[in-house]
CSV table of N, CA and C in Angstrom, one decimal:
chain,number,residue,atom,x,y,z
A,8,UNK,N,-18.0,43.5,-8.5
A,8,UNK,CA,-16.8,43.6,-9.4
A,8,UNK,C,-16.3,42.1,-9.6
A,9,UNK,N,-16.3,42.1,-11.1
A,9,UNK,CA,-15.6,40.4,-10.9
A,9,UNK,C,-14.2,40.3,-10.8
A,10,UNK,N,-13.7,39.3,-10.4
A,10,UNK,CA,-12.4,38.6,-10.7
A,10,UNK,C,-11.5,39.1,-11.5
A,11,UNK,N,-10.5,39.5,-12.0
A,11,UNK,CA,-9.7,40.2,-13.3
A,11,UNK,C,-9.0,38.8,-13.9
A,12,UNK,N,-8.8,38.0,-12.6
A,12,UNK,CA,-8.1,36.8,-13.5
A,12,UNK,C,-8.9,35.5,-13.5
A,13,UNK,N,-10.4,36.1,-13.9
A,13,UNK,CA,-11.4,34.9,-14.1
A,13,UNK,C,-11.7,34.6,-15.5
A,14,UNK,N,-11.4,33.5,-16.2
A,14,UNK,CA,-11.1,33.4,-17.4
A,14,UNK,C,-10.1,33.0,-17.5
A,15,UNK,N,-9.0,33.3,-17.1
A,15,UNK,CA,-7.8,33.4,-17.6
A,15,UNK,C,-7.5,31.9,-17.5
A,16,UNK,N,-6.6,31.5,-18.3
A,16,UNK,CA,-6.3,30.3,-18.5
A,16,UNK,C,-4.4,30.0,-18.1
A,17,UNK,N,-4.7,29.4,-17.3
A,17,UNK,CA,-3.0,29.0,-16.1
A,17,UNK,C,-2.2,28.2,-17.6
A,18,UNK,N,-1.0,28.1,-18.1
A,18,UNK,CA,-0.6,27.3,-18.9
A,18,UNK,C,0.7,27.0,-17.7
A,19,UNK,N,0.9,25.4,-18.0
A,19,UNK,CA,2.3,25.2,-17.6
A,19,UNK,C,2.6,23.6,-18.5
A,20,UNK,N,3.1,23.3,-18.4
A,20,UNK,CA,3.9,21.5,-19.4
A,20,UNK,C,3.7,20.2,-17.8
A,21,UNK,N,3.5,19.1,-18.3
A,21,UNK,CA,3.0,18.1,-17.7
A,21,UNK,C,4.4,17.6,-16.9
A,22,UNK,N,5.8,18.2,-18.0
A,22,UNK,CA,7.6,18.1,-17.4
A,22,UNK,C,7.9,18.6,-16.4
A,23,UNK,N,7.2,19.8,-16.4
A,23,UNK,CA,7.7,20.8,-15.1
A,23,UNK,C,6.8,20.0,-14.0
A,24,UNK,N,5.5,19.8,-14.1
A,24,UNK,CA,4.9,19.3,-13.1
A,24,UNK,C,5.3,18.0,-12.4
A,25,UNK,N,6.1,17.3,-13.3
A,25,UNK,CA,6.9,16.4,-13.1
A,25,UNK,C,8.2,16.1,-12.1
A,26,UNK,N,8.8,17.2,-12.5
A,26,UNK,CA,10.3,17.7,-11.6
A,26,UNK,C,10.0,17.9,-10.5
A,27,UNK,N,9.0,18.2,-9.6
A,27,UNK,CA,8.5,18.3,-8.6
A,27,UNK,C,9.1,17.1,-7.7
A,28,UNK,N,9.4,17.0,-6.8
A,28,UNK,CA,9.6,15.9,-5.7
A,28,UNK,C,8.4,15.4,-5.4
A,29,UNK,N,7.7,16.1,-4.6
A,29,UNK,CA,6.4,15.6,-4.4
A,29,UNK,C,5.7,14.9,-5.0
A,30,UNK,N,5.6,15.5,-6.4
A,30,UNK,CA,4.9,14.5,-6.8
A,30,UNK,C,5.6,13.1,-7.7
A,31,UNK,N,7.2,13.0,-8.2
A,31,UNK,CA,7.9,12.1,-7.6
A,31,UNK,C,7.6,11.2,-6.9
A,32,UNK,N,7.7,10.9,-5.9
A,32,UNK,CA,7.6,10.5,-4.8
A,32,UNK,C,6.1,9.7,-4.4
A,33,UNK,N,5.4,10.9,-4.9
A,33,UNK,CA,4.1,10.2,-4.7
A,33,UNK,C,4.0,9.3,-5.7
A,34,UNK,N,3.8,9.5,-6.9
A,34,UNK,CA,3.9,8.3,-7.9
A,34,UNK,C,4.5,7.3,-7.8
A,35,UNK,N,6.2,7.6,-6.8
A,35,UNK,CA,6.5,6.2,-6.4
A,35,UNK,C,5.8,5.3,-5.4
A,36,UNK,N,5.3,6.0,-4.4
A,36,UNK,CA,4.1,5.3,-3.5
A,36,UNK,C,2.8,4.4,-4.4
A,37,UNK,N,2.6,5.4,-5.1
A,37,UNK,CA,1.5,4.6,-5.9
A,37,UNK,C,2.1,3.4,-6.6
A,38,UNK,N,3.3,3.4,-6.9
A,38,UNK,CA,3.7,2.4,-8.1
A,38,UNK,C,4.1,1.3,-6.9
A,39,UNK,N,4.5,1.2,-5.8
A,39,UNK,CA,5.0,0.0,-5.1
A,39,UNK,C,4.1,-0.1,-4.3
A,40,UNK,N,2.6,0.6,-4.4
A,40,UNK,CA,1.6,0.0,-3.5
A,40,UNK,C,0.9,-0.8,-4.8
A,41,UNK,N,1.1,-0.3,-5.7
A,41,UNK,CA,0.4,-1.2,-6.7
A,41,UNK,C,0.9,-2.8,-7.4
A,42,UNK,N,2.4,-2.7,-6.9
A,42,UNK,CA,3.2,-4.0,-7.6
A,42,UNK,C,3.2,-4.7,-6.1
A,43,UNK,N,2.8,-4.1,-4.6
A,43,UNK,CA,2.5,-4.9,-3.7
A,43,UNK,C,1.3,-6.2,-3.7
A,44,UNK,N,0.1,-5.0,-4.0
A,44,UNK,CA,-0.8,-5.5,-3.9
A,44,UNK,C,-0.7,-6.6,-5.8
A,45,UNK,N,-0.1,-6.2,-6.7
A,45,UNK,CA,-0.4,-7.5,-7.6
A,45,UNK,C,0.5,-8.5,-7.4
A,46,UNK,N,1.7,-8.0,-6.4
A,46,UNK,CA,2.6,-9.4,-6.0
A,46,UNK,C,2.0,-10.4,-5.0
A,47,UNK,N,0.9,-9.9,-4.3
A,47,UNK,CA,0.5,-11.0,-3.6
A,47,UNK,C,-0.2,-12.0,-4.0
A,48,UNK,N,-1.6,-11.8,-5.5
A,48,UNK,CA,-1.8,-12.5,-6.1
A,48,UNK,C,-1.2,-14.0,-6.4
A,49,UNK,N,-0.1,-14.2,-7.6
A,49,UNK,CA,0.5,-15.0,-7.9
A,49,UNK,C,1.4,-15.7,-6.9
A,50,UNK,N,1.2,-14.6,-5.7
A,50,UNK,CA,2.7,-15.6,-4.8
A,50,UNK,C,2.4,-16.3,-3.6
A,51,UNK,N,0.8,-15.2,-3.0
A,51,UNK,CA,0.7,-15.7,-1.7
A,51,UNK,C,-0.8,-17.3,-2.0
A,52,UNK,N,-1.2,-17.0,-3.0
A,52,UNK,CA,-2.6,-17.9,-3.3
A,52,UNK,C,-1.7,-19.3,-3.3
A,53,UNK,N,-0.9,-19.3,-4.4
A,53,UNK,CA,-0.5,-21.1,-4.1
A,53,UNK,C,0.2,-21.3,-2.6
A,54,UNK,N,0.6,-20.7,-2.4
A,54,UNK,CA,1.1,-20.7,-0.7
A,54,UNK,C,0.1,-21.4,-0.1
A,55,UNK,N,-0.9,-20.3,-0.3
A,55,UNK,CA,-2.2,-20.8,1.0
A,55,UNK,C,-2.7,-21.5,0.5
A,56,UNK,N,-2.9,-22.2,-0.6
A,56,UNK,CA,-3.4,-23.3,-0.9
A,56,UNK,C,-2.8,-24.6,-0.3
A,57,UNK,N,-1.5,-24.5,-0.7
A,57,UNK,CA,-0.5,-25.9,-0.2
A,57,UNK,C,-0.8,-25.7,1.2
A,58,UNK,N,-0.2,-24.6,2.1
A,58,UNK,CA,-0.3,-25.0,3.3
A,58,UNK,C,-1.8,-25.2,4.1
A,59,UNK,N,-2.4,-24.7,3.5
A,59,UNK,CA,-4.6,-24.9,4.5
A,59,UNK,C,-4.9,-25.3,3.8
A,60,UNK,N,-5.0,-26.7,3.2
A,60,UNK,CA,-5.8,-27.4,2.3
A,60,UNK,C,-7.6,-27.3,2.1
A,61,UNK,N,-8.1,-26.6,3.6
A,61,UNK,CA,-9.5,-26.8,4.0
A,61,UNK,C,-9.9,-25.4,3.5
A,62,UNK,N,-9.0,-24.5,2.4
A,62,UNK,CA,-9.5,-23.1,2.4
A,62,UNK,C,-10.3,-23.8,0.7
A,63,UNK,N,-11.4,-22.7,0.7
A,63,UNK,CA,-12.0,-22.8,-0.6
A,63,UNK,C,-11.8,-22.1,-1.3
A,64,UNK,N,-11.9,-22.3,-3.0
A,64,UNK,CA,-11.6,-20.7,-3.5
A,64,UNK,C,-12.4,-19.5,-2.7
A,65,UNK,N,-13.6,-19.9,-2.5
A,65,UNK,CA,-14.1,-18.9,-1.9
A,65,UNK,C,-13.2,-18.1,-0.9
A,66,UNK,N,-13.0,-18.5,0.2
A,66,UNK,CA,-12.4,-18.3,1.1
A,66,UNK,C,-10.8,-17.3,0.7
A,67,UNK,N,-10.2,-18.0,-0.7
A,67,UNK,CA,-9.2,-17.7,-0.8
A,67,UNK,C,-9.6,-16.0,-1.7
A,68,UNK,N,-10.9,-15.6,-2.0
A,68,UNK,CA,-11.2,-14.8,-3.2
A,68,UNK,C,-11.5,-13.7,-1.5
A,69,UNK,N,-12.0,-14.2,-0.1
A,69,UNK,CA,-12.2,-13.4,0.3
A,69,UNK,C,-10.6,-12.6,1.2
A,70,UNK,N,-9.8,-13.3,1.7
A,70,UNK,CA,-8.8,-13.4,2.6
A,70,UNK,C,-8.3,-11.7,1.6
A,71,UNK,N,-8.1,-12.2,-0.3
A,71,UNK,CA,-7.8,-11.1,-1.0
A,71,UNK,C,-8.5,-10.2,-1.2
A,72,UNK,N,-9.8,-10.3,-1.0
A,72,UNK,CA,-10.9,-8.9,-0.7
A,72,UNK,C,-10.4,-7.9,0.4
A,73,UNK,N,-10.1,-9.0,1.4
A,73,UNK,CA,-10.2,-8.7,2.9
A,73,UNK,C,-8.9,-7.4,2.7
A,74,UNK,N,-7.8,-7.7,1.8
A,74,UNK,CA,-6.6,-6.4,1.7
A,74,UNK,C,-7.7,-5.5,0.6
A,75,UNK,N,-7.9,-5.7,0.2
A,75,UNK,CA,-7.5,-4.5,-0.7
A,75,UNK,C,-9.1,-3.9,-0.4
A,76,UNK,N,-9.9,-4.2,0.6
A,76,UNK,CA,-10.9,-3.6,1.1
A,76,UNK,C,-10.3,-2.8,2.2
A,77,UNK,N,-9.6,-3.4,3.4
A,77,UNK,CA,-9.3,-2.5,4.1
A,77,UNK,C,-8.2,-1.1,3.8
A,78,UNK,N,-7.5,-1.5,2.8
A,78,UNK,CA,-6.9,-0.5,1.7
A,78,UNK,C,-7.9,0.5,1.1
A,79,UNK,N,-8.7,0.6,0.7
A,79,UNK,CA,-9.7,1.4,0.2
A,79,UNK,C,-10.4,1.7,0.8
A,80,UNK,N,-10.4,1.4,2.5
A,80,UNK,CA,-11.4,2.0,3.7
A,80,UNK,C,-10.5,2.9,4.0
A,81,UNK,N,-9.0,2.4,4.2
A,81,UNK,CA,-8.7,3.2,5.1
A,81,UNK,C,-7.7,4.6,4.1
A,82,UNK,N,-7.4,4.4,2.9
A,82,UNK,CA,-6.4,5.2,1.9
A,82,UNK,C,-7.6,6.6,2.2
A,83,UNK,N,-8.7,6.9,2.2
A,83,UNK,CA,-9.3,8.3,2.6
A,83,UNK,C,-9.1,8.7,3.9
A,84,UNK,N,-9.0,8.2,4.6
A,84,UNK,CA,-9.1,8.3,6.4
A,84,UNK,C,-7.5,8.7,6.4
A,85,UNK,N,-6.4,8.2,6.2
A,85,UNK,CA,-5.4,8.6,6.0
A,85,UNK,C,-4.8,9.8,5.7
A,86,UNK,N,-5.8,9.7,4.2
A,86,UNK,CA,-5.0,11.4,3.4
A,86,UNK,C,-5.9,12.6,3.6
A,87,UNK,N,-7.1,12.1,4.7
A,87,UNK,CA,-7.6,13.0,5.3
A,87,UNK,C,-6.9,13.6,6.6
A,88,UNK,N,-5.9,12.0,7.6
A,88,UNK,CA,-5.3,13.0,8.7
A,88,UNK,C,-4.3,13.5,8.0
A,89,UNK,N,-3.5,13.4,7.1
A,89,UNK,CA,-2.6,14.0,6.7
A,89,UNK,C,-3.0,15.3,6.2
A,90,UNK,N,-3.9,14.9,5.5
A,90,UNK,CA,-4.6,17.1,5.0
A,90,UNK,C,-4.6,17.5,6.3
A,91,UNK,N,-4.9,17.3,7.6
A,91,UNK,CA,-5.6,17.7,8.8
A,91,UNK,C,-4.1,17.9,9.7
A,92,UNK,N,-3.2,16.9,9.6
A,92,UNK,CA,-2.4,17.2,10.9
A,92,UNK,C,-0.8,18.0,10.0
A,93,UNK,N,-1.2,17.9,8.5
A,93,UNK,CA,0.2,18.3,7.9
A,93,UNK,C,1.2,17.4,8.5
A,94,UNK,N,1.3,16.2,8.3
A,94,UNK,CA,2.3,15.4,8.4
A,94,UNK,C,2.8,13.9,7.4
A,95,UNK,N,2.5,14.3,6.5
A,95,UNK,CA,2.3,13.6,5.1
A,95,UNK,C,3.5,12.6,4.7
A,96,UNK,N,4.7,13.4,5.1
A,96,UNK,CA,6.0,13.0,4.7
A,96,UNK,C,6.4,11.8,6.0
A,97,UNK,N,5.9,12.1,7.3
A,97,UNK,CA,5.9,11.3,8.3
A,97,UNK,C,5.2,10.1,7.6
A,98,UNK,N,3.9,10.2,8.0
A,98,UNK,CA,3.1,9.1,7.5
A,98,UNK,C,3.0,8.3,5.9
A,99,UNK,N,4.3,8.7,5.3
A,99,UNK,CA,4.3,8.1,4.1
A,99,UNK,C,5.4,7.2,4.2
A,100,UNK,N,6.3,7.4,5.0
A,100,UNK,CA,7.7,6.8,5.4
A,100,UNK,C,7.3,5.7,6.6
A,101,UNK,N,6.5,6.3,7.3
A,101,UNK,CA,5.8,5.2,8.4
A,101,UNK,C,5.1,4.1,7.6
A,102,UNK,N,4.6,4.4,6.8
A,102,UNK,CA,3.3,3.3,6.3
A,102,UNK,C,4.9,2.7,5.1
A,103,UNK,N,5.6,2.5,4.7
A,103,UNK,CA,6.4,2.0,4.0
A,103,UNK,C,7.3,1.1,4.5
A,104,UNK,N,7.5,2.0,5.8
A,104,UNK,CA,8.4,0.6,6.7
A,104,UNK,C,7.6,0.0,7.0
A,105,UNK,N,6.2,-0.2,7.4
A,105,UNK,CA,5.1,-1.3,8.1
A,105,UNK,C,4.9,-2.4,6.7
A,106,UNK,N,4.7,-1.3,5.8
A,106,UNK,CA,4.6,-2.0,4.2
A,106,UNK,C,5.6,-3.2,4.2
A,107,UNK,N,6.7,-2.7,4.3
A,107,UNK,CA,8.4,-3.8,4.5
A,107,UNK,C,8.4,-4.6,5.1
A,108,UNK,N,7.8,-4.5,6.4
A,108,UNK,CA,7.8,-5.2,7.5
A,108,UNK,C,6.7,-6.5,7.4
A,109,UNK,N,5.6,-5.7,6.9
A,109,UNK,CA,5.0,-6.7,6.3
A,109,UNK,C,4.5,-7.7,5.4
A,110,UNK,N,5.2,-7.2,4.6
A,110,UNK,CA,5.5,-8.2,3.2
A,110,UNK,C,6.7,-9.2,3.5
A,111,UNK,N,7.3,-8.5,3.9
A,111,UNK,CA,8.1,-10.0,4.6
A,111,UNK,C,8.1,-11.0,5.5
A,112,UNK,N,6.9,-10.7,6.5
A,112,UNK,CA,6.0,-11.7,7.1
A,112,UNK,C,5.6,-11.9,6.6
A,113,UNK,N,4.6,-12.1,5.2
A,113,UNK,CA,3.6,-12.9,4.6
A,113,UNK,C,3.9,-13.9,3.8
A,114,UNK,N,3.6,-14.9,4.4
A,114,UNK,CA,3.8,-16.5,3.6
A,114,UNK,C,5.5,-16.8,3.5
A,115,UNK,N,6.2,-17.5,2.4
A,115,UNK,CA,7.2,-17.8,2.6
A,115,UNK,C,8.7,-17.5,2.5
A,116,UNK,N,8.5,-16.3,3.5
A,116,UNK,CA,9.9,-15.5,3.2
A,116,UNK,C,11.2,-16.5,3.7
A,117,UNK,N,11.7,-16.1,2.5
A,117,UNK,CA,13.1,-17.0,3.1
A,117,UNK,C,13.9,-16.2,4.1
A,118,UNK,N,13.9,-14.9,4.6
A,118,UNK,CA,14.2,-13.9,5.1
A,118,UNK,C,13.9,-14.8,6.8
A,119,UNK,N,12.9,-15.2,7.4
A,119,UNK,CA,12.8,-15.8,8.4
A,119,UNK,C,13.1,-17.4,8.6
A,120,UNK,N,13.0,-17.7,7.9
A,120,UNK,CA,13.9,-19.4,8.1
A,120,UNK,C,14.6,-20.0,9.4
A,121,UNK,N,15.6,-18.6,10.1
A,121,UNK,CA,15.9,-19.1,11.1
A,121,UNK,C,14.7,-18.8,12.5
A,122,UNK,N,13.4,-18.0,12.1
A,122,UNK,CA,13.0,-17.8,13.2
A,122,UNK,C,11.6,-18.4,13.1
A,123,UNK,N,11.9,-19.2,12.5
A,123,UNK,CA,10.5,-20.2,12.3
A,123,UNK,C,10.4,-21.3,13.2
A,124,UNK,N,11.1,-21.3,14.6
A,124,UNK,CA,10.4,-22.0,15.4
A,124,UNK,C,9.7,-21.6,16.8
A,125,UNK,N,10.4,-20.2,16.3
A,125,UNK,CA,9.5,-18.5,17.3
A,125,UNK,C,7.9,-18.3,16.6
A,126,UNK,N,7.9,-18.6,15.5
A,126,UNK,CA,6.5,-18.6,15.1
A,126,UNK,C,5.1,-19.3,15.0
A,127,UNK,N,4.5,-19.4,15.3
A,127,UNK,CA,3.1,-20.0,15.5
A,127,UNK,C,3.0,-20.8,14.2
A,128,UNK,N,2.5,-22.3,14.3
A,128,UNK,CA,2.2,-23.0,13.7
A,128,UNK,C,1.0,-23.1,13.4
């Protein structure tokens, strides 16, 4: 006996699917992982040029490989433990403050100024 509601066609508006928090939310993840990763382009490359004169473009084409590859290794392995442990809302709030935390260690935050002689030269 087949299905009764096979065929049938689910209708709902792209609005409603919208109002949703979740997905919300998720979209906002996507949108500030995405203006992360194109903010480092234009801001961190003349950086590292001025300060390691001995880097080559090469070098500089891999350093930016080097993010956005381990980003792309690891974005499945992630929303795989999250399908697996149901803790999505944790690990999305976790990975944002490390996000924070880490964008303002990279290259020349004015945010550290006073603790730049705690840091490695």
């Amino acid at each position: 006996m087949a299905d009764e509601n096979e065929g049938e066609k689910k209708t709902g508006s792209l609005l409603s699917l919208l109002k949703l928090p979740v997905i919300i939310f998720t979209c906002g993840l996507g949108v500030v992982m995405a203006s992360t990763i194109s903010f480092l382009d234009p801001v961190l490359q003349p950086y590292l040029a001025k300060k390691y004169k001995y880097l080559t473009p090469t070098h500089m084409g891999l350093i930016f490989l080097l993010f956005t590859s381990v980003y792309a290794i690891l974005a499945p392995l992630w929303g795989w433990m999250a399908d697996k442990k149901k803790a999505m809302r944790f690990m999305m709030i976790t990975g944002l403050i490390i996000l924070t935390a880490s964008t303002v260690m990279i290259g020349p935050s004015p945010l550290l100024t006073d603790y730049l002689n705690v840091l490695p030269k």
